[in-house]
CSV table of C-alpha atoms in Angstrom, one decimal:
chain,number,residue,atom,x,y,z
O,1,UNK,CA,108.2,99.8,109.7
O,2,UNK,CA,110.1,101.6,112.7
O,3,UNK,CA,111.1,100.5,115.8
O,4,UNK,CA,108.5,102.2,117.8
O,5,UNK,CA,105.7,100.4,116.0
O,6,UNK,CA,107.6,97.4,116.6
O,7,UNK,CA,108.2,98.1,120.4
O,8,UNK,CA,104.6,98.8,120.9
O,9,UNK,CA,103.1,95.6,119.6
O,10,UNK,CA,106.0,93.9,121.6
O,11,UNK,CA,104.5,95.8,124.6
O,12,UNK,CA,100.8,95.0,124.4
O,13,UNK,CA,101.9,91.6,123.5
O,14,UNK,CA,103.9,91.3,126.8
O,15,UNK,CA,101.0,92.8,128.8
O,16,UNK,CA,98.5,89.7,126.7
O,17,UNK,CA,101.2,87.1,128.3
O,18,UNK,CA,102.4,86.3,125.0
O,19,UNK,CA,105.9,84.9,124.1
O,20,UNK,CA,107.6,87.6,122.5
O,21,UNK,CA,110.8,87.6,120.3
O,22,UNK,CA,112.8,90.0,117.9
O,23,UNK,CA,114.6,88.9,115.0
O,24,UNK,CA,113.1,85.3,115.2
O,25,UNK,CA,114.2,83.1,112.9
O,26,UNK,CA,111.5,81.6,110.4
O,27,UNK,CA,112.8,78.4,109.5
O,28,UNK,CA,112.2,77.4,112.8
O,29,UNK,CA,108.6,77.8,112.2
O,30,UNK,CA,108.1,76.3,109.0
O,31,UNK,CA,107.9,72.4,107.9
O,32,UNK,CA,110.3,73.3,105.0
O,33,UNK,CA,113.1,74.2,107.5
O,34,UNK,CA,113.3,77.5,105.3
O,35,UNK,CA,113.4,80.9,106.1
O,36,UNK,CA,115.3,83.9,107.7
O,37,UNK,CA,114.5,86.7,110.2
O,38,UNK,CA,111.2,88.7,110.9
O,39,UNK,CA,111.1,92.0,113.0
O,40,UNK,CA,109.4,90.5,115.4
O,41,UNK,CA,107.6,87.2,116.0
O,42,UNK,CA,104.3,86.9,118.5
O,43,UNK,CA,103.4,83.7,120.1
O,44,UNK,CA,99.4,84.6,120.3
O,45,UNK,CA,98.0,83.6,123.6
O,46,UNK,CA,94.0,82.8,123.4
O,47,UNK,CA,91.2,84.9,121.4
O,48,UNK,CA,91.8,88.3,123.2
O,49,UNK,CA,95.6,88.5,122.2
O,50,UNK,CA,94.0,88.1,118.6
O,51,UNK,CA,91.1,90.8,118.9
O,52,UNK,CA,93.6,93.1,120.4
O,53,UNK,CA,97.1,92.5,118.6
O,54,UNK,CA,95.6,92.3,115.1
O,55,UNK,CA,93.8,95.7,115.2
O,56,UNK,CA,96.8,97.1,116.8
O,57,UNK,CA,98.9,96.0,113.5
O,58,UNK,CA,96.2,97.3,111.5
O,59,UNK,CA,96.5,100.7,113.1
O,60,UNK,CA,99.8,101.2,113.2
O,61,UNK,CA,100.4,100.2,109.5
O,62,UNK,CA,102.3,97.5,110.1
O,63,UNK,CA,102.9,94.2,107.9
O,64,UNK,CA,101.8,91.0,109.7
O,65,UNK,CA,101.2,87.6,108.9
O,66,UNK,CA,99.8,84.3,111.1
O,67,UNK,CA,101.5,81.3,110.7
O,68,UNK,CA,99.8,78.1,112.7
O,69,UNK,CA,102.4,75.5,112.3
O,70,UNK,CA,103.9,77.0,108.8
O,71,UNK,CA,103.2,73.6,106.9
O,72,UNK,CA,101.6,75.4,103.7
O,73,UNK,CA,104.4,78.4,103.5
O,74,UNK,CA,107.8,78.9,101.6
O,75,UNK,CA,109.7,81.7,103.6
O,76,UNK,CA,112.4,83.9,102.1
O,77,UNK,CA,115.6,82.6,103.6
O,78,UNK,CA,116.7,86.8,103.3
O,79,UNK,CA,114.0,87.5,105.9
O,80,UNK,CA,111.1,89.6,106.2
O,81,UNK,CA,110.2,93.1,107.4
O,82,UNK,CA,107.2,92.8,109.8
O,83,UNK,CA,105.4,91.0,112.5
O,84,UNK,CA,104.7,87.2,112.3
O,85,UNK,CA,101.8,86.1,114.8
O,86,UNK,CA,102.0,82.5,115.8
O,87,UNK,CA,99.1,80.5,116.3
O,88,UNK,CA,99.9,77.6,118.1
O,89,UNK,CA,99.4,75.5,121.3
O,90,UNK,CA,98.6,78.4,123.3
O,91,UNK,CA,95.3,78.8,121.3
O,92,UNK,CA,94.7,75.2,121.1
O,93,UNK,CA,91.4,74.0,122.9
O,94,UNK,CA,89.0,71.1,122.2
O,95,UNK,CA,85.5,71.1,122.8
O,96,UNK,CA,82.7,68.8,122.9
O,97,UNK,CA,79.8,70.1,122.1
O,98,UNK,CA,77.2,67.2,121.7
O,99,UNK,CA,77.3,63.4,120.7
O,100,UNK,CA,78.8,64.4,117.2
O,101,UNK,CA,80.2,67.9,116.8
O,102,UNK,CA,83.3,69.4,118.4
O,103,UNK,CA,84.5,72.5,118.9
O,104,UNK,CA,88.4,73.5,118.1
O,105,UNK,CA,90.4,76.9,118.3
O,106,UNK,CA,92.5,77.8,115.2
O,107,UNK,CA,95.7,77.0,116.7
O,108,UNK,CA,94.5,73.0,117.5
O,109,UNK,CA,96.9,70.5,115.6
O,110,UNK,CA,94.9,68.5,112.8
O,111,UNK,CA,96.6,65.3,114.8
O,112,UNK,CA,95.0,66.5,118.1
O,113,UNK,CA,91.3,67.2,116.6
O,114,UNK,CA,91.9,63.5,115.2
O,115,UNK,CA,92.7,61.7,118.3
O,116,UNK,CA,90.0,63.3,119.9
O,117,UNK,CA,87.6,61.8,117.6
O,118,UNK,CA,88.7,58.5,117.9
O,119,UNK,CA,88.4,58.8,121.7
O,120,UNK,CA,85.0,59.9,121.5
O,121,UNK,CA,84.4,57.2,118.7
O,122,UNK,CA,83.7,59.9,116.1
O,123,UNK,CA,84.0,59.2,111.9
O,124,UNK,CA,84.7,61.1,109.3
O,125,UNK,CA,88.2,62.9,110.0
O,126,UNK,CA,90.2,60.1,109.5
O,127,UNK,CA,91.5,61.6,106.0
O,128,UNK,CA,93.4,64.4,108.0
O,129,UNK,CA,95.3,62.1,110.4
O,130,UNK,CA,99.1,63.0,109.3
O,131,UNK,CA,98.4,66.4,107.7
O,132,UNK,CA,101.1,68.6,109.8
O,133,UNK,CA,98.5,71.7,110.1
O,134,UNK,CA,96.3,73.5,112.5
O,135,UNK,CA,92.6,74.2,112.2
O,136,UNK,CA,93.2,77.4,111.4
O,137,UNK,CA,95.6,76.7,108.4
O,138,UNK,CA,93.2,73.6,107.5
O,139,UNK,CA,89.8,75.9,106.8
O,140,UNK,CA,91.7,78.4,105.4
O,141,UNK,CA,92.7,76.1,102.7
O,142,UNK,CA,89.9,73.7,102.8
O,143,UNK,CA,93.2,70.8,103.4
O,144,UNK,CA,91.9,67.6,102.5
O,145,UNK,CA,93.6,64.3,101.5
O,146,UNK,CA,92.7,60.4,100.6
O,147,UNK,CA,89.1,61.4,99.4
O,148,UNK,CA,88.2,63.8,101.9
O,149,UNK,CA,88.0,67.8,102.8
O,150,UNK,CA,87.5,70.1,105.5
O,151,UNK,CA,84.1,71.1,103.7
O,152,UNK,CA,82.8,67.6,104.6
O,153,UNK,CA,83.5,68.3,107.9
O,154,UNK,CA,83.0,71.6,108.9
O,155,UNK,CA,79.5,73.3,109.7
O,156,UNK,CA,80.4,76.8,111.2
O,157,UNK,CA,83.6,79.1,111.9
O,158,UNK,CA,83.8,81.8,113.8
O,159,UNK,CA,86.5,84.6,112.1
O,160,UNK,CA,87.3,88.0,113.4
O,161,UNK,CA,88.0,90.7,110.3
O,162,UNK,CA,91.0,92.9,110.4
O,163,UNK,CA,89.2,95.8,112.8
O,164,UNK,CA,88.6,92.9,115.4
O,165,UNK,CA,85.2,92.4,114.8
O,166,UNK,CA,84.0,88.7,115.2
O,167,UNK,CA,81.7,87.0,112.7
O,168,UNK,CA,80.3,83.5,112.4
O,169,UNK,CA,79.9,81.9,109.1
O,170,UNK,CA,77.9,78.8,108.1
O,171,UNK,CA,79.0,75.9,106.2
O,172,UNK,CA,77.2,76.9,102.7
O,173,UNK,CA,78.9,80.8,103.6
O,174,UNK,CA,82.6,79.5,103.5
O,175,UNK,CA,83.0,79.4,99.8
O,176,UNK,CA,84.6,76.3,100.1
O,177,UNK,CA,86.2,74.6,97.1
O,178,UNK,CA,89.7,72.7,95.9
O,179,UNK,CA,92.5,74.6,98.3
O,180,UNK,CA,90.2,77.5,98.7
O,181,UNK,CA,87.7,79.1,101.0
O,182,UNK,CA,86.5,82.4,101.3
O,183,UNK,CA,89.2,83.5,104.0
O,184,UNK,CA,91.7,83.1,100.7
O,185,UNK,CA,90.6,86.1,99.9
O,186,UNK,CA,88.6,88.0,102.6
O,187,UNK,CA,91.6,89.1,104.9
O,188,UNK,CA,89.2,87.9,107.6
O,189,UNK,CA,90.8,85.3,110.7
O,190,UNK,CA,89.7,82.2,111.6
O,191,UNK,CA,89.3,81.8,115.2
O,192,UNK,CA,87.6,78.5,115.8
O,193,UNK,CA,85.4,76.3,113.5
O,194,UNK,CA,82.7,73.2,114.4
O,195,UNK,CA,83.3,69.8,113.3
O,196,UNK,CA,80.5,67.7,112.8
O,197,UNK,CA,81.2,64.0,112.4
O,198,UNK,CA,79.2,60.6,113.0
O,199,UNK,CA,79.5,58.0,115.8
O,200,UNK,CA,81.6,55.0,114.8
O,201,UNK,CA,83.4,52.2,116.0
O,202,UNK,CA,86.7,52.9,117.7
O,203,UNK,CA,88.6,49.7,116.2
O,204,UNK,CA,87.3,50.8,112.6
O,205,UNK,CA,88.5,54.3,112.9
O,206,UNK,CA,91.6,53.5,114.8
O,207,UNK,CA,92.6,51.1,111.8
O,208,UNK,CA,91.6,53.6,109.1
O,209,UNK,CA,93.6,56.0,110.4
O,210,UNK,CA,96.9,53.4,110.7
O,211,UNK,CA,96.2,52.5,107.1
O,212,UNK,CA,96.0,56.1,105.9
O,213,UNK,CA,99.3,56.9,108.3
O,214,UNK,CA,100.9,54.1,106.4
O,215,UNK,CA,99.6,54.9,103.1
O,216,UNK,CA,101.2,58.4,103.8
O,217,UNK,CA,104.8,57.1,105.2
O,218,UNK,CA,105.3,54.5,102.1
O,219,UNK,CA,104.6,56.8,99.2
O,220,UNK,CA,105.7,60.3,100.8
O,221,UNK,CA,108.8,61.3,101.5
O,222,UNK,CA,108.0,62.3,105.4
O,223,UNK,CA,111.7,61.6,106.2
O,224,UNK,CA,112.9,65.2,104.8
O,225,UNK,CA,111.5,68.7,105.4
O,226,UNK,CA,108.7,69.6,102.8
O,227,UNK,CA,105.5,71.6,102.7
O,228,UNK,CA,103.4,68.5,101.6
O,229,UNK,CA,102.7,68.7,97.9
O,230,UNK,CA,104.1,71.4,96.1
O,231,UNK,CA,101.7,72.1,93.1
O,232,UNK,CA,97.7,72.4,93.2
O,233,UNK,CA,95.7,69.5,91.1
O,234,UNK,CA,95.8,71.1,87.7
O,235,UNK,CA,92.2,70.3,86.1
O,236,UNK,CA,92.4,67.1,84.1
O,237,UNK,CA,95.1,65.7,85.6
O,238,UNK,CA,97.6,65.0,88.3
O,239,UNK,CA,101.0,67.5,89.3
O,240,UNK,CA,102.7,64.5,90.5
O,241,UNK,CA,101.8,62.2,87.0
O,242,UNK,CA,102.8,65.5,84.9
O,243,UNK,CA,106.2,65.9,86.6
O,244,UNK,CA,107.1,62.3,86.4
O,245,UNK,CA,106.3,62.0,82.8
O,246,UNK,CA,108.5,65.0,82.2
O,247,UNK,CA,111.5,62.9,83.9
O,248,UNK,CA,112.0,65.4,86.9
O,249,UNK,CA,112.0,63.1,89.7
O,250,UNK,CA,115.3,63.5,91.4
O,251,UNK,CA,115.6,67.0,89.6
O,252,UNK,CA,117.5,69.4,92.1
O,253,UNK,CA,119.3,72.7,92.7
O,254,UNK,CA,121.4,72.5,96.0
O,255,UNK,CA,119.6,70.7,98.4
O,256,UNK,CA,116.2,71.3,96.9
O,257,UNK,CA,115.2,68.2,95.3
O,258,UNK,CA,111.8,67.0,93.5
O,259,UNK,CA,111.2,63.9,95.4
O,260,UNK,CA,112.3,60.5,93.8
O,261,UNK,CA,109.8,59.0,96.2
O,262,UNK,CA,106.9,61.1,95.1
O,263,UNK,CA,107.3,63.3,92.5
O,264,UNK,CA,104.3,65.9,94.0
O,265,UNK,CA,106.7,67.0,96.4
O,266,UNK,CA,109.9,69.2,96.7
O,267,UNK,CA,112.2,68.3,99.6
O,268,UNK,CA,114.6,70.0,101.4
O,269,UNK,CA,117.4,67.7,101.7
O,270,UNK,CA,119.5,69.7,104.0
O,271,UNK,CA,120.5,73.0,103.7
O,272,UNK,CA,118.0,73.8,100.6
O,273,UNK,CA,117.5,77.9,101.0
O,274,UNK,CA,114.6,80.1,99.1
O,275,UNK,CA,116.4,80.9,95.9
O,276,UNK,CA,117.0,77.1,95.4
O,277,UNK,CA,113.8,76.1,96.0
O,278,UNK,CA,112.4,78.9,94.0
O,279,UNK,CA,114.9,78.2,91.1
O,280,UNK,CA,113.6,74.7,90.9
O,281,UNK,CA,109.6,75.5,91.1
O,282,UNK,CA,110.5,77.4,88.0
O,283,UNK,CA,112.2,74.9,86.3
O,284,UNK,CA,109.1,72.2,87.2
O,285,UNK,CA,106.7,74.9,86.2
O,286,UNK,CA,108.6,75.6,82.8
O,287,UNK,CA,109.2,72.2,81.6
O,288,UNK,CA,105.5,71.1,82.5
O,289,UNK,CA,104.2,73.8,80.3
O,290,UNK,CA,106.5,73.1,77.5
O,291,UNK,CA,106.2,69.4,77.5
O,292,UNK,CA,102.6,69.2,78.5
O,293,UNK,CA,101.0,72.4,78.0
O,294,UNK,CA,99.7,72.4,81.9
O,295,UNK,CA,100.4,75.5,83.9
O,296,UNK,CA,101.1,74.3,87.4
O,297,UNK,CA,100.2,76.1,90.4
O,298,UNK,CA,102.2,76.4,93.7
O,299,UNK,CA,99.8,75.1,96.7
O,300,UNK,CA,102.1,76.8,99.2
O,301,UNK,CA,101.8,80.2,100.2
O,302,UNK,CA,105.1,82.2,99.3
O,303,UNK,CA,106.2,84.5,101.4
O,304,UNK,CA,108.9,87.6,100.6
O,305,UNK,CA,109.6,91.1,100.5
O,306,UNK,CA,111.0,90.7,96.9
O,307,UNK,CA,108.4,92.3,94.2
O,308,UNK,CA,108.1,89.1,92.0
O,309,UNK,CA,106.5,87.0,94.7
O,310,UNK,CA,104.3,90.0,96.5
O,311,UNK,CA,101.5,89.0,93.8
O,312,UNK,CA,101.4,85.3,94.9
O,313,UNK,CA,101.1,86.3,98.7
O,314,UNK,CA,97.3,85.7,99.1
O,315,UNK,CA,97.6,84.7,103.2
O,316,UNK,CA,99.1,83.0,105.9
O,317,UNK,CA,98.9,79.8,107.7
């Protein structure tokens, strides 16, 4: 990647009124608070910037990533070579389509969408209250909690391919499954989604949201940086149960620690870096495999230029 390529993207992004930062520190853009510098960071501003800058990066042959709130990412502390496009508050909009449907753009935080649903007296999205991600990332990985998933409420998605062509998919074309959607493999980018809910009682919706948030606070280590659940649920068991059975609660490498409060979370207790985190993840995987036979798989996406991690990089959130 050359300085000329980076400068070209920076120039085009500036013309689209995007915020541009060279050598940006990525720990400021992930919930783990881990990550080194990238060549260029661009805060996308509206759909036009998606449609112009992503195809430009493709044409130039530049490596790039798309971040939302960085809530499902593990980023190398040594930094990465490439452009990070951030889809956030400058691509955040909620439109009420009808009495029971909302259209939300990719950068809209789930907390904001849940708030809008409450305001309109719409039920069905309470499970997402407290998930620290954006609409785009939630659709990408079919985010879920407490018995609900995005597949239960998303009825259509507008996406673009890497050439800038816009496509609309109905729910049955999205290939939703556990922490998976068609976007996990297709390379397409979520622009917006229609969420269809049901009319409900505002007081009951508020009560359910508060109940689930209190459950999160009491059972999850929200006081520390993390990427939420570190491992996917293996078929036939639960990652947290297996980790606890193996006596791994509290095990740490530097400031990376298996949470004592919830063994499914690996947390950053202060100054953990990528190497510490990955070493601890390896210890957990190896121990669980040896003692139980289960092979755990990371839920967060790993972003690193190191060869051993490139095979695990399937997308961004």
